[in-house]
Short mmCIF file of C-alpha atoms in Angstrom, two decimals:
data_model
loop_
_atom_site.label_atom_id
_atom_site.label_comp_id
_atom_site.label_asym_id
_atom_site.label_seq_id
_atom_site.Cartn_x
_atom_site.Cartn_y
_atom_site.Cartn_z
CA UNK E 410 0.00 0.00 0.00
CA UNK E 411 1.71 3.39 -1.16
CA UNK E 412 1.15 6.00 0.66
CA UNK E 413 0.41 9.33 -0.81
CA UNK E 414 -2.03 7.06 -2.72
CA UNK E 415 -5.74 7.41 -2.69
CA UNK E 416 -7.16 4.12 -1.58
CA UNK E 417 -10.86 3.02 -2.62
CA UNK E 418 -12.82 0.86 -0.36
CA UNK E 419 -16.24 -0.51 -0.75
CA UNK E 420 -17.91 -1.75 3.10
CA UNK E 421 -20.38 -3.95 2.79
CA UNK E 422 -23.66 -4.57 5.53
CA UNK E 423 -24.21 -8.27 4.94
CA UNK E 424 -28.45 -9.25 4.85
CA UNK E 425 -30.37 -11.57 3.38
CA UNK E 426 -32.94 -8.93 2.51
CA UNK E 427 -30.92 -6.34 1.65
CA UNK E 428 -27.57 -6.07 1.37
CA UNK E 429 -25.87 -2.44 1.96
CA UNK E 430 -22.83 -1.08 0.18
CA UNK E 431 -20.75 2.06 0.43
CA UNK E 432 -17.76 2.67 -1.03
CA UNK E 433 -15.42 5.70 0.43
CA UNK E 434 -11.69 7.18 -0.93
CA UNK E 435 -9.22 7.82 1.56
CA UNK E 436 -6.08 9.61 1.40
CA UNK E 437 -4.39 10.42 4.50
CA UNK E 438 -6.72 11.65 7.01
CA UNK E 439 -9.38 12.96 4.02
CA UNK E 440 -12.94 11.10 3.38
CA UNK E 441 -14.95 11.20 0.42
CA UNK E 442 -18.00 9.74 -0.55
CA UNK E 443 -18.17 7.82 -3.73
CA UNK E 444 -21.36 6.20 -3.75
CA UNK E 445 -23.75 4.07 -1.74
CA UNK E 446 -26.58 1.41 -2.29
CA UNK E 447 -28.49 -1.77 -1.74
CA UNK E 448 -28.57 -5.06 -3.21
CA UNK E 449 -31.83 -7.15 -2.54
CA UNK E 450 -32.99 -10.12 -2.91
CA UNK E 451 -36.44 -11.23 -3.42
CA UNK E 452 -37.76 -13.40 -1.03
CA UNK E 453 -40.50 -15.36 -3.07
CA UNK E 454 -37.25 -17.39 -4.44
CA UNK E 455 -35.46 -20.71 -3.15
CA UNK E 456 -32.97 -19.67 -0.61
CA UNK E 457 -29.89 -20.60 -3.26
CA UNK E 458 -31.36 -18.21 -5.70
CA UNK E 459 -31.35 -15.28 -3.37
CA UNK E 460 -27.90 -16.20 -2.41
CA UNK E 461 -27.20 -15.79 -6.07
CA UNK E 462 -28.94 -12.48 -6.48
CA UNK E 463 -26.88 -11.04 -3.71
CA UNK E 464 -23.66 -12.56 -5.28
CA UNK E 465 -24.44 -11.11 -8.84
CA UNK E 466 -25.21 -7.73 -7.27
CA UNK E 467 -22.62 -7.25 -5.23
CA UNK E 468 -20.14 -8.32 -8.41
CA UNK E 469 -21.95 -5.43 -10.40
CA UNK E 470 -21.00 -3.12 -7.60
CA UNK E 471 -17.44 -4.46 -7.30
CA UNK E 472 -17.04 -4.10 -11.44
CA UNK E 473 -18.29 -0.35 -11.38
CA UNK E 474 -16.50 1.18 -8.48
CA UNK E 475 -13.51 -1.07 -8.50
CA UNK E 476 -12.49 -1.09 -5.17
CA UNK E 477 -8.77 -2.07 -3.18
CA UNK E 478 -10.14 -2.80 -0.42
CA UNK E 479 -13.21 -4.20 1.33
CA UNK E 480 -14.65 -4.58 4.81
CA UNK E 481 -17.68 -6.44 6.37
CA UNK E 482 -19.31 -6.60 9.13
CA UNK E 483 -19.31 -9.55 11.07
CA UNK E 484 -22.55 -11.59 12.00
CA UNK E 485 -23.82 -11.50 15.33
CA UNK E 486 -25.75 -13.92 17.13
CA UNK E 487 -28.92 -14.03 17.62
CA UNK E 488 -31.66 -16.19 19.08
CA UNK E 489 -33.25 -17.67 15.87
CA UNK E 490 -30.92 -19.96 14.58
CA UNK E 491 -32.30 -20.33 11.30
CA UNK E 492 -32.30 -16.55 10.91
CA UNK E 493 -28.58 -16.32 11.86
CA UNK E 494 -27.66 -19.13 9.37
CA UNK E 495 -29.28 -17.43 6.81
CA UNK E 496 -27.30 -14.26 7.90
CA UNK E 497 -24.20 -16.48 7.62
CA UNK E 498 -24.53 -17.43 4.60
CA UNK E 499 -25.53 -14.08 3.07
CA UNK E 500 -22.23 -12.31 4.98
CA UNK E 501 -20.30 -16.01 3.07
CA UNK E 502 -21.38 -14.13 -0.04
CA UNK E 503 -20.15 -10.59 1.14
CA UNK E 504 -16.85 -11.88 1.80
CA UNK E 505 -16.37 -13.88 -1.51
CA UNK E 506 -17.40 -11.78 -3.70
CA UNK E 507 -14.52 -9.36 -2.91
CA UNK E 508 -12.08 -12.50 -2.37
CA UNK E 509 -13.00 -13.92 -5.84
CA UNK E 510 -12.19 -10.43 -7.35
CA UNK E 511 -8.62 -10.21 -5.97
CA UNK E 512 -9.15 -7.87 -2.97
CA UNK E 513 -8.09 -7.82 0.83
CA UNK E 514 -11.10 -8.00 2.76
CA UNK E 515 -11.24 -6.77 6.78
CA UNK E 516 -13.93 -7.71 9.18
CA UNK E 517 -15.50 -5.87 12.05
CA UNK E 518 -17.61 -6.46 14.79
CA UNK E 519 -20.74 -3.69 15.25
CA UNK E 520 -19.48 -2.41 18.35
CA UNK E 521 -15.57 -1.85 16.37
CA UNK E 522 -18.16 -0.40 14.04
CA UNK E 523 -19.81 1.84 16.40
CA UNK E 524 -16.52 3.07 18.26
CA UNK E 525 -14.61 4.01 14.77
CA UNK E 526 -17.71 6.22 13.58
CA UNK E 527 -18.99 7.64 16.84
CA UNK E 528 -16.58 7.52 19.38
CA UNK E 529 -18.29 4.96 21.61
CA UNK E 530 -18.66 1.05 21.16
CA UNK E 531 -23.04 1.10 21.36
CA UNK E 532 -25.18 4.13 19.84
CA UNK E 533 -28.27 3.91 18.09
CA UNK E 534 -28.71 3.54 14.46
CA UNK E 535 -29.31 7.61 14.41
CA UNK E 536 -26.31 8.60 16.16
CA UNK E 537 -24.38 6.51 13.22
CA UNK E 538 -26.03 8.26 10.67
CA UNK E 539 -25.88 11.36 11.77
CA UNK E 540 -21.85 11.27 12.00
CA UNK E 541 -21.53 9.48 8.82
CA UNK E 542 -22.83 12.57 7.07
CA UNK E 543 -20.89 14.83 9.55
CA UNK E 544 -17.97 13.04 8.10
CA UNK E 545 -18.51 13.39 4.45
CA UNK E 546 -21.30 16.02 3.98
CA UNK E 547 -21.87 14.62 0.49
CA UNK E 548 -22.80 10.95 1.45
CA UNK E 549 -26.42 9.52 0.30
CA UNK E 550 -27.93 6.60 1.55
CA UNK E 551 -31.34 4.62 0.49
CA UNK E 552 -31.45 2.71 3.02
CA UNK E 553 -30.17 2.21 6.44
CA UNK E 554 -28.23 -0.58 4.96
CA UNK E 555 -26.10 1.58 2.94
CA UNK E 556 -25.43 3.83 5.67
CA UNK E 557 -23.99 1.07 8.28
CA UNK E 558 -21.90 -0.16 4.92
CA UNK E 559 -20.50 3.47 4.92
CA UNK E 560 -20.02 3.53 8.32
CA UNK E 561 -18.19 0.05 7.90
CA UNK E 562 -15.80 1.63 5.28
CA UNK E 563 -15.47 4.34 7.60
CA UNK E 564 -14.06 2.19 10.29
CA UNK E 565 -11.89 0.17 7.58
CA UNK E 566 -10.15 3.73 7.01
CA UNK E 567 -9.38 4.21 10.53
CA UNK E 568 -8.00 0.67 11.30
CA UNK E 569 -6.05 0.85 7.96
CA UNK E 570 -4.59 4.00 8.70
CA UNK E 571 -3.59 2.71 12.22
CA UNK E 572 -1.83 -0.61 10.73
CA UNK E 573 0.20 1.91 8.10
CA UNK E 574 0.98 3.93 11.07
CA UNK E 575 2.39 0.66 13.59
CA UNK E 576 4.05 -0.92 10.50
CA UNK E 577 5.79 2.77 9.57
CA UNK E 578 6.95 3.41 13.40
CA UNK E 579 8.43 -0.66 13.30
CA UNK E 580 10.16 -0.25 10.04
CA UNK E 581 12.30 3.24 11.61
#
């Protein structure tokens, strides 16, 4: 990773449902928004086939913002199995569809989430919102899918940054 560089990375808010993405530029400390969206999947269909929906939206993404970098958040547990399998297996997508196209890809847990974007490791949905668009003014969201993948890629940037900084301070 160079620095001086400006690095493009797409966060992605695994869901069966819907599936947010955001994909930020960093360079430096600087933030900009690039774009933001949803992937869906319609829930009439066989389980494999909205698997595949998410997979072949999430590779359209990929192939018109052309990321470096990717980061997703990681499942949590919840008490309906069969609704955090299903989670699983939709954040299995997330993760490989990045893989197969050649990028790194991070994970984070919601409260890494939470601390990187406002400062504390729980807040309310609104609290993340709100300081995603304090942080790049610009940002648009459909969905509050998109805005937790922006807030994902917001905390990718800050880890990143940290890891350039430890490896930089080893290497003197």
């Amino acid at each position: 990773m160079l620095q001086g560089r400006t690095i493009r990375i797409i966060g992605i808010d695994p869901g069966l449902r819907r599936t947010g993405w955001g994909v930020v530029e960093t360079l430096g400390n600087s933030l900009r928004f690039v774009a933001s969206g949803t992937v869906t999947s319609d829930n009439s269909l066989d389980l494999a086939s909205r698997l595949r929906q998410l997979h072949d939206g999430l590779q359209a993404v990929l192939h018109e913002f052309q990321p470096e970098e990717a980061a997703v958040e990681q499942t949590f547990v919840n008490k309906d199995a069969v609704a955090t399998l299903k989670l699983g297996q939709a954040r299995g997508i997330a993760m490989v569809v990045p893989a197969l196209a050649g990028l790194p890809v991070a994970e984070y847990a919601p409260n890494a989430v939470k601390k990187a974007v406002i400062g504390v490791g729980h807040g309310e949905k609104k609290q993340i919102h709100m300081m995603v668009k304090v942080l790049m003014p610009k940002a648009t969201f459909d969905t509050d899918d998109a805005a937790d993948a922006l807030a994902i890629a917001i905390c990718h940037t800050h880890h990143r940054q940290s890891a350039q900084a430890r490896a930089a301070f080893a290497g003197l």
